[in-house]
PDB file of C-alpha atoms in Angstrom:
ATOM      1  CA  GLN A 143       0.750 -29.192  -2.865  1.00 93.00           C
ATOM      2  CA  VAL A 144       0.498 -26.363  -0.377  1.00 97.00           C
ATOM      3  CA  GLN A 145      -0.476 -27.371   3.119  1.00 98.00           C
ATOM      4  CA  LEU A 146      -1.370 -25.336   6.342  1.00 98.00           C
ATOM      5  CA  GLN A 147      -1.408 -26.887   9.721  1.00 98.00           C
ATOM      6  CA  GLU A 148      -2.541 -25.025  12.960  1.00 98.00           C
ATOM      7  CA  SER A 149      -0.877 -26.081  16.297  1.00 98.00           C
ATOM      8  CA  GLY A 150      -1.493 -24.872  19.904  1.00 96.00           C
ATOM      9  CA  PRO A 151      -3.295 -25.560  23.098  1.00 96.00           C
ATOM     10  CA  GLY A 152      -6.794 -26.743  22.789  1.00 96.00           C
ATOM     11  CA  LEU A 153      -7.815 -25.262  26.283  1.00 98.00           C
ATOM     12  CA  VAL A 154      -7.108 -21.813  27.578  1.00 98.00           C
ATOM     13  CA  LYS A 155      -8.233 -20.260  30.773  1.00 98.00           C
ATOM     14  CA  PRO A 156     -10.249 -17.076  30.927  1.00 98.00           C
ATOM     15  CA  SER A 157      -8.179 -13.859  31.040  1.00 98.00           C
ATOM     16  CA  GLN A 158      -5.095 -15.835  29.608  1.00 98.00           C
ATOM     17  CA  THR A 159      -3.492 -15.522  26.212  1.00 98.00           C
ATOM     18  CA  LEU A 160      -4.436 -17.775  23.262  1.00 98.00           C
ATOM     19  CA  SER A 161      -1.344 -18.721  21.079  1.00 98.00           C
ATOM     20  CA  LEU A 162      -1.498 -20.379  17.876  1.00 98.00           C
ATOM     21  CA  THR A 163       1.107 -21.115  15.177  1.00 98.00           C
ATOM     22  CA  CYS A 164       0.312 -22.051  11.428  1.00 98.00           C
ATOM     23  CA  THR A 165       2.951 -24.170   9.790  1.00 98.00           C
ATOM     24  CA  VAL A 166       3.033 -23.898   5.863  1.00 98.00           C
ATOM     25  CA  SER A 167       4.526 -26.555   3.642  1.00 97.00           C
ATOM     26  CA  GLY A 168       4.734 -26.629  -0.147  1.00 95.00           C
ATOM     27  CA  GLY A 169       5.336 -23.038  -0.486  1.00 93.00           C
ATOM     28  CA  SER A 170       7.148 -20.081   1.142  1.00 94.00           C
ATOM     29  CA  ILE A 171       5.401 -17.545   3.497  1.00 94.00           C
ATOM     30  CA  SER A 172       7.951 -15.133   2.177  1.00 93.00           C
ATOM     31  CA  SER A 173       6.317 -14.960  -1.344  1.00 87.00           C
ATOM     32  CA  GLY A 174       4.996 -11.557  -2.140  1.00 88.00           C
ATOM     33  CA  ASP A 175       2.070 -13.280  -4.051  1.00 93.00           C
ATOM     34  CA  TYR A 176       0.292 -14.283  -0.964  1.00 95.00           C
ATOM     35  CA  TYR A 177      -0.939 -12.886   2.367  1.00 96.00           C
ATOM     36  CA  TRP A 178      -1.513 -14.991   5.630  1.00 97.00           C
ATOM     37  CA  SER A 179      -4.727 -14.979   7.489  1.00 98.00           C
ATOM     38  CA  TRP A 180      -6.477 -16.216  10.632  1.00 98.00           C
ATOM     39  CA  ILE A 181     -10.153 -16.872  10.617  1.00 98.00           C
ATOM     40  CA  ARG A 182     -12.398 -18.337  13.336  1.00 98.00           C
ATOM     41  CA  GLN A 183     -15.652 -20.161  13.579  1.00 98.00           C
ATOM     42  CA  PRO A 184     -17.537 -20.431  16.975  1.00 98.00           C
ATOM     43  CA  PRO A 185     -19.332 -23.812  17.399  1.00 97.00           C
ATOM     44  CA  GLY A 186     -22.310 -23.968  15.214  1.00 96.00           C
ATOM     45  CA  LYS A 187     -21.920 -20.454  13.846  1.00 97.00           C
ATOM     46  CA  GLY A 188     -20.528 -18.649  10.900  1.00 98.00           C
ATOM     47  CA  LEU A 189     -16.948 -17.392   9.916  1.00 98.00           C
ATOM     48  CA  GLU A 190     -15.262 -14.468  11.521  1.00 98.00           C
ATOM     49  CA  TRP A 191     -12.389 -12.881   9.846  1.00 98.00           C
ATOM     50  CA  ILE A 192      -9.547 -12.029  12.311  1.00 98.00           C
ATOM     51  CA  GLY A 193      -6.739 -10.491  10.296  1.00 97.00           C
ATOM     52  CA  TYR A 194      -3.885 -10.879   8.082  1.00 97.00           C
ATOM     53  CA  ILE A 195      -0.067 -10.575   7.848  1.00 97.00           C
ATOM     54  CA  TYR A 196       2.080  -9.962   4.787  1.00 94.00           C
ATOM     55  CA  TYR A 197       5.597 -11.247   3.918  1.00 89.00           C
ATOM     56  CA  SER A 198       6.690  -7.678   4.766  1.00 90.00           C
ATOM     57  CA  GLY A 199       5.321  -8.078   8.270  1.00 90.00           C
ATOM     58  CA  ASP A 200       2.673  -5.575   7.577  1.00 94.00           C
ATOM     59  CA  THR A 201      -0.640  -6.462   9.387  1.00 96.00           C
ATOM     60  CA  TYR A 202      -4.237  -5.625   9.483  1.00 96.00           C
ATOM     61  CA  TYR A 203      -6.575  -6.800  12.231  1.00 97.00           C
ATOM     62  CA  SER A 204     -10.287  -6.957  12.639  1.00 97.00           C
ATOM     63  CA  PRO A 205     -11.315  -3.574  14.628  1.00 96.00           C
ATOM     64  CA  SER A 206     -13.290  -5.730  16.936  1.00 96.00           C
ATOM     65  CA  LEU A 207     -10.215  -7.606  18.094  1.00 96.00           C
ATOM     66  CA  LYS A 208      -7.435  -5.188  17.350  1.00 96.00           C
ATOM     67  CA  SER A 209      -6.639  -4.172  20.907  1.00 97.00           C
ATOM     68  CA  ARG A 210      -6.026  -8.009  21.810  1.00 98.00           C
ATOM     69  CA  ILE A 211      -4.241  -9.401  18.675  1.00 98.00           C
ATOM     70  CA  THR A 212      -0.807  -9.820  17.543  1.00 98.00           C
ATOM     71  CA  MET A 213       0.376 -11.541  14.418  1.00 98.00           C
ATOM     72  CA  SER A 214       3.906 -12.431  13.645  1.00 97.00           C
ATOM     73  CA  MET A 215       5.674 -14.314  10.907  1.00 96.00           C
ATOM     74  CA  HIS A 216       8.770 -16.785  11.421  1.00 94.00           C
ATOM     75  CA  THR A 217      10.173 -17.110   7.998  1.00 93.00           C
ATOM     76  CA  SER A 218      13.053 -19.359   8.917  1.00 94.00           C
ATOM     77  CA  LYS A 219      10.364 -21.987  10.121  1.00 96.00           C
ATOM     78  CA  ASN A 220       7.859 -21.109   7.400  1.00 97.00           C
ATOM     79  CA  GLN A 221       5.377 -20.375  10.113  1.00 97.00           C
ATOM     80  CA  PHE A 222       2.965 -17.459  11.138  1.00 97.00           C
ATOM     81  CA  SER A 223       1.401 -17.067  14.440  1.00 98.00           C
ATOM     82  CA  LEU A 224      -1.471 -15.547  16.381  1.00 98.00           C
ATOM     83  CA  ARG A 225      -1.788 -14.226  19.800  1.00 98.00           C
ATOM     84  CA  LEU A 226      -4.980 -13.245  21.396  1.00 98.00           C
ATOM     85  CA  THR A 227      -4.854 -11.748  24.848  1.00 98.00           C
ATOM     86  CA  SER A 228      -7.565 -11.539  27.724  1.00 98.00           C
ATOM     87  CA  VAL A 229      -9.605 -14.285  26.299  1.00 98.00           C
ATOM     88  CA  SER A 230     -13.139 -14.994  27.426  1.00 98.00           C
ATOM     89  CA  ALA A 231     -15.734 -17.732  26.723  1.00 98.00           C
ATOM     90  CA  ALA A 232     -16.706 -15.692  23.569  1.00 98.00           C
ATOM     91  CA  ASP A 233     -13.319 -16.556  21.973  1.00 98.00           C
ATOM     92  CA  THR A 234     -14.051 -20.274  22.011  1.00 98.00           C
ATOM     93  CA  ALA A 235     -14.016 -21.364  18.350  1.00 98.00           C
ATOM     94  CA  VAL A 236     -12.339 -23.401  15.641  1.00 98.00           C
ATOM     95  CA  TYR A 237      -9.338 -21.228  14.513  1.00 98.00           C
ATOM     96  CA  TYR A 238      -8.156 -21.577  10.849  1.00 98.00           C
ATOM     97  CA  CYS A 239      -5.205 -20.176   9.149  1.00 98.00           C
ATOM     98  CA  ALA A 240      -5.692 -19.487   5.592  1.00 98.00           C
ATOM     99  CA  ARG A 241      -3.495 -18.343   2.437  1.00 98.00           C
ATOM    100  CA  GLY A 242      -4.891 -15.358   0.679  1.00 96.00           C
ATOM    101  CA  VAL A 243      -4.006 -14.756  -2.898  1.00 95.00           C
ATOM    102  CA  ASP A 244      -2.732 -11.205  -3.410  1.00 89.00           C
ATOM    103  CA  SER A 245      -4.335 -10.555  -6.730  1.00 86.00           C
ATOM    104  CA  TYR A 246      -7.566 -10.241  -8.280  1.00 83.00           C
ATOM    105  CA  GLY A 247     -10.400 -11.188  -5.716  1.00 86.00           C
ATOM    106  CA  TYR A 248      -7.902 -11.969  -2.911  1.00 92.00           C
ATOM    107  CA  PRO A 249      -9.371 -15.159  -2.115  1.00 96.00           C
ATOM    108  CA  TYR A 250      -8.479 -17.763   0.383  1.00 98.00           C
ATOM    109  CA  ASP A 251      -7.251 -20.618  -1.730  1.00 97.00           C
ATOM    110  CA  TYR A 252      -5.775 -22.946   0.964  1.00 98.00           C
ATOM    111  CA  TRP A 253      -6.850 -23.508   4.552  1.00 98.00           C
ATOM    112  CA  GLY A 254      -5.491 -25.452   7.490  1.00 98.00           C
ATOM    113  CA  GLN A 255      -7.881 -28.107   8.808  1.00 98.00           C
ATOM    114  CA  GLY A 256      -8.752 -25.807  11.826  1.00 98.00           C
ATOM    115  CA  THR A 257      -8.001 -26.297  15.635  1.00 98.00           C
ATOM    116  CA  LEU A 258     -10.566 -26.069  18.277  1.00 98.00           C
ATOM    117  CA  VAL A 259      -9.715 -23.743  21.136  1.00 98.00           C
ATOM    118  CA  THR A 260     -11.903 -23.751  24.201  1.00 98.00           C
ATOM    119  CA  VAL A 261     -11.787 -20.927  26.806  1.00 98.00           C
ATOM    120  CA  SER A 262     -12.735 -22.454  30.118  1.00 97.00           C
ATOM    121  CA  SER A 263     -11.462 -22.616  33.646  1.00 96.00           C
TER     122      SER A 263
ATOM    123  CA  ASP B  43     -17.550  -2.692   8.254  1.00 96.00           C
ATOM    124  CA  ILE B  44     -19.252  -4.039   5.026  1.00 97.00           C
ATOM    125  CA  GLN B  45     -22.075  -6.277   5.969  1.00 98.00           C
ATOM    126  CA  MET B  46     -22.889  -9.301   3.873  1.00 98.00           C
ATOM    127  CA  THR B  47     -26.347 -10.829   3.983  1.00 98.00           C
ATOM    128  CA  GLN B  48     -26.989 -14.195   2.278  1.00 98.00           C
ATOM    129  CA  SER B  49     -30.414 -15.517   1.380  1.00 98.00           C
ATOM    130  CA  PRO B  50     -32.006 -18.000   2.121  1.00 98.00           C
ATOM    131  CA  SER B  51     -30.229 -18.942   5.388  1.00 98.00           C
ATOM    132  CA  SER B  52     -31.343 -22.520   4.551  1.00 97.00           C
ATOM    133  CA  LEU B  53     -32.684 -24.286   1.585  1.00 96.00           C
ATOM    134  CA  SER B  54     -33.946 -27.705   0.832  1.00 97.00           C
ATOM    135  CA  ALA B  55     -33.331 -29.248  -2.648  1.00 97.00           C
ATOM    136  CA  SER B  56     -33.170 -32.496  -4.459  1.00 96.00           C
ATOM    137  CA  VAL B  57     -30.437 -34.208  -6.557  1.00 96.00           C
ATOM    138  CA  GLY B  58     -30.359 -32.703  -9.991  1.00 96.00           C
ATOM    139  CA  ASP B  59     -32.086 -29.369  -9.054  1.00 97.00           C
ATOM    140  CA  ARG B  60     -30.840 -26.023  -9.930  1.00 97.00           C
ATOM    141  CA  VAL B  61     -30.427 -23.747  -6.751  1.00 97.00           C
ATOM    142  CA  THR B  62     -29.285 -20.240  -6.464  1.00 98.00           C
ATOM    143  CA  ILE B  63     -28.065 -18.401  -3.380  1.00 98.00           C
ATOM    144  CA  THR B  64     -27.838 -14.673  -3.154  1.00 98.00           C
ATOM    145  CA  CYS B  65     -25.397 -12.539  -1.386  1.00 98.00           C
ATOM    146  CA  ARG B  66     -25.963  -8.639  -0.860  1.00 98.00           C
ATOM    147  CA  ALA B  67     -23.298  -6.337   0.402  1.00 98.00           C
ATOM    148  CA  SER B  68     -24.218  -3.131   2.593  1.00 98.00           C
ATOM    149  CA  GLN B  69     -22.098  -1.019   0.080  1.00 98.00           C
ATOM    150  CA  SER B  70     -20.695  -1.616  -3.373  1.00 98.00           C
ATOM    151  CA  ILE B  71     -17.668  -3.973  -3.334  1.00 97.00           C
ATOM    152  CA  SER B  72     -17.215  -4.002  -7.190  1.00 95.00           C
ATOM    153  CA  GLY B  73     -16.282  -7.591  -8.051  1.00 95.00           C
ATOM    154  CA  TYR B  74     -14.568  -8.529  -4.984  1.00 97.00           C
ATOM    155  CA  LEU B  75     -16.792 -11.263  -3.879  1.00 97.00           C
ATOM    156  CA  ASN B  76     -15.676 -14.925  -3.129  1.00 98.00           C
ATOM    157  CA  TRP B  77     -17.732 -18.011  -2.478  1.00 98.00           C
ATOM    158  CA  TYR B  78     -16.804 -20.981  -0.235  1.00 98.00           C
ATOM    159  CA  GLN B  79     -18.364 -24.373   0.410  1.00 98.00           C
ATOM    160  CA  GLN B  80     -18.114 -26.023   3.993  1.00 98.00           C
ATOM    161  CA  LYS B  81     -18.969 -29.527   4.970  1.00 98.00           C
ATOM    162  CA  PRO B  82     -19.306 -30.392   8.646  1.00 96.00           C
ATOM    163  CA  GLY B  83     -15.833 -30.693  10.462  1.00 97.00           C
ATOM    164  CA  LYS B  84     -13.893 -29.491   7.636  1.00 98.00           C
ATOM    165  CA  ALA B  85     -12.292 -26.268   6.411  1.00 98.00           C
ATOM    166  CA  PRO B  86     -14.088 -24.000   3.873  1.00 98.00           C
ATOM    167  CA  LYS B  87     -13.244 -24.614   0.251  1.00 98.00           C
ATOM    168  CA  LEU B  88     -12.804 -21.942  -2.293  1.00 98.00           C
ATOM    169  CA  LEU B  89     -15.422 -22.339  -5.149  1.00 98.00           C
ATOM    170  CA  ILE B  90     -15.593 -18.959  -6.922  1.00 98.00           C
ATOM    171  CA  TYR B  91     -13.512 -15.813  -6.673  1.00 97.00           C
ATOM    172  CA  ALA B  92     -13.816 -12.344  -7.956  1.00 97.00           C
ATOM    173  CA  ALA B  93     -17.603 -13.025  -8.298  1.00 97.00           C
ATOM    174  CA  SER B  94     -17.501 -15.289 -11.406  1.00 97.00           C
ATOM    175  CA  ILE B  95     -14.158 -17.081 -11.673  1.00 97.00           C
ATOM    176  CA  LEU B  96     -14.349 -20.773 -11.172  1.00 98.00           C
ATOM    177  CA  GLN B  97     -11.444 -21.863  -8.845  1.00 97.00           C
ATOM    178  CA  SER B  98      -9.241 -24.797 -10.350  1.00 96.00           C
ATOM    179  CA  ALA B  99     -10.780 -28.250 -10.129  1.00 97.00           C
ATOM    180  CA  VAL B 100     -14.256 -26.939  -9.022  1.00 98.00           C
ATOM    181  CA  PRO B 101     -16.890 -28.581 -11.196  1.00 97.00           C
ATOM    182  CA  SER B 102     -18.425 -26.430 -13.839  1.00 98.00           C
ATOM    183  CA  ARG B 103     -21.980 -26.834 -12.354  1.00 98.00           C
ATOM    184  CA  PHE B 104     -21.015 -24.072  -9.931  1.00 98.00           C
ATOM    185  CA  SER B 105     -21.339 -20.492 -11.296  1.00 98.00           C
ATOM    186  CA  GLY B 106     -21.180 -17.034  -9.930  1.00 98.00           C
ATOM    187  CA  SER B 107     -22.413 -13.791 -10.957  1.00 98.00           C
ATOM    188  CA  GLY B 108     -23.107 -10.060  -9.881  1.00 97.00           C
ATOM    189  CA  SER B 109     -21.162  -6.943  -9.117  1.00 96.00           C
ATOM    190  CA  GLU B 110     -21.554  -3.902  -6.872  1.00 96.00           C
ATOM    191  CA  THR B 111     -23.779  -5.122  -4.142  1.00 98.00           C
ATOM    192  CA  ASP B 112     -25.790  -8.155  -5.418  1.00 98.00           C
ATOM    193  CA  PHE B 113     -24.278 -11.499  -6.092  1.00 98.00           C
ATOM    194  CA  THR B 114     -25.506 -14.996  -6.843  1.00 98.00           C
ATOM    195  CA  LEU B 115     -24.115 -18.499  -6.699  1.00 98.00           C
ATOM    196  CA  THR B 116     -25.707 -21.025  -8.821  1.00 98.00           C
ATOM    197  CA  VAL B 117     -25.372 -24.779  -8.780  1.00 97.00           C
ATOM    198  CA  SER B 118     -26.893 -26.485 -11.800  1.00 96.00           C
ATOM    199  CA  GLY B 119     -27.707 -30.052 -11.328  1.00 94.00           C
ATOM    200  CA  LEU B 120     -27.150 -30.797  -7.776  1.00 96.00           C
ATOM    201  CA  GLN B 121     -24.908 -33.645  -6.765  1.00 97.00           C
ATOM    202  CA  PRO B 122     -25.139 -35.583  -3.518  1.00 95.00           C
ATOM    203  CA  GLU B 123     -21.575 -34.089  -2.404  1.00 96.00           C
ATOM    204  CA  ASP B 124     -22.952 -30.599  -2.959  1.00 97.00           C
ATOM    205  CA  PHE B 125     -25.035 -30.677   0.178  1.00 94.00           C
ATOM    206  CA  ALA B 126     -23.195 -28.381   2.625  1.00 97.00           C
ATOM    207  CA  THR B 127     -23.005 -24.731   3.884  1.00 98.00           C
ATOM    208  CA  TYR B 128     -22.123 -21.998   1.464  1.00 98.00           C
ATOM    209  CA  TYR B 129     -20.468 -18.585   2.405  1.00 98.00           C
ATOM    210  CA  CYS B 130     -19.876 -15.364   0.515  1.00 98.00           C
ATOM    211  CA  GLN B 131     -16.924 -13.055   1.534  1.00 98.00           C
ATOM    212  CA  GLN B 132     -16.138  -9.664   0.444  1.00 98.00           C
ATOM    213  CA  SER B 133     -12.432  -8.869  -0.108  1.00 96.00           C
ATOM    214  CA  TYR B 134     -12.928  -5.238  -1.181  1.00 96.00           C
ATOM    215  CA  ARG B 135     -12.274  -3.673   2.098  1.00 95.00           C
ATOM    216  CA  THR B 136     -10.818  -4.885   5.389  1.00 94.00           C
ATOM    217  CA  PRO B 137     -12.170  -6.316   7.556  1.00 96.00           C
ATOM    218  CA  TYR B 138     -12.812  -9.015   4.972  1.00 96.00           C
ATOM    219  CA  THR B 139     -16.402 -10.064   6.066  1.00 98.00           C
ATOM    220  CA  PHE B 140     -18.387 -13.205   5.533  1.00 98.00           C
ATOM    221  CA  GLY B 141     -21.947 -13.660   4.956  1.00 98.00           C
ATOM    222  CA  GLN B 142     -23.941 -15.633   7.587  1.00 98.00           C
ATOM    223  CA  GLY B 143     -24.007 -18.788   5.620  1.00 98.00           C
ATOM    224  CA  THR B 144     -26.626 -20.723   3.662  1.00 98.00           C
ATOM    225  CA  ASN B 145     -27.265 -24.345   4.621  1.00 98.00           C
ATOM    226  CA  LEU B 146     -28.072 -26.438   1.518  1.00 97.00           C
ATOM    227  CA  GLU B 147     -29.960 -29.658   2.727  1.00 96.00           C
ATOM    228  CA  ILE B 148     -31.317 -32.600   0.859  1.00 90.00           C
ATOM    229  CA  LYS B 149     -35.137 -32.535   0.611  1.00 88.00           C
TER     230      LYS B 149
END
């Protein structure tokens, strides 16, 4: 059974960097059959796609966040991570990591439970 | 970016009803359309992918159809556990955008 678990600080000060890690169990992030994403959801609002990283290390970021995002993989730990710099209150959200299937439809079939990150001084 | 527009934004229905949610893309996305169900405080759950393929273990009362720009999610015979928010998502072109969601409530 595949499981994803987000971890990281729940409170970040404005202008600082948000760092989150997703630990994957029950499957390898090095598999070429999947890609690995971050998606966020501001309180009471809809889902916003942040970006993805492939096992090869290739990345694609949302244009609206691209200048502030870095995603990376840590294959020895079966983890991937998100860094978002220069945060503001607008970055307050529940952050989800998710596994995308690299085949027809490219859907997200497994999600982490989500972690709330609040940006506040 | 491809814009995804769902209608209605909210919907009231009763147990046993048949409901349909529509998702429209701002440009053709072929069949690259996925549907998710989200309950309060939980992560989204994949229901339908590639417009019409039912995800494993999802009840057959859920079905999806459509292509190009217009898609529908139908729930036939609503069950109490189906009251939730539903999102469509296009995976045709990055960024993979979501619809704004449809909140399905009990009448």
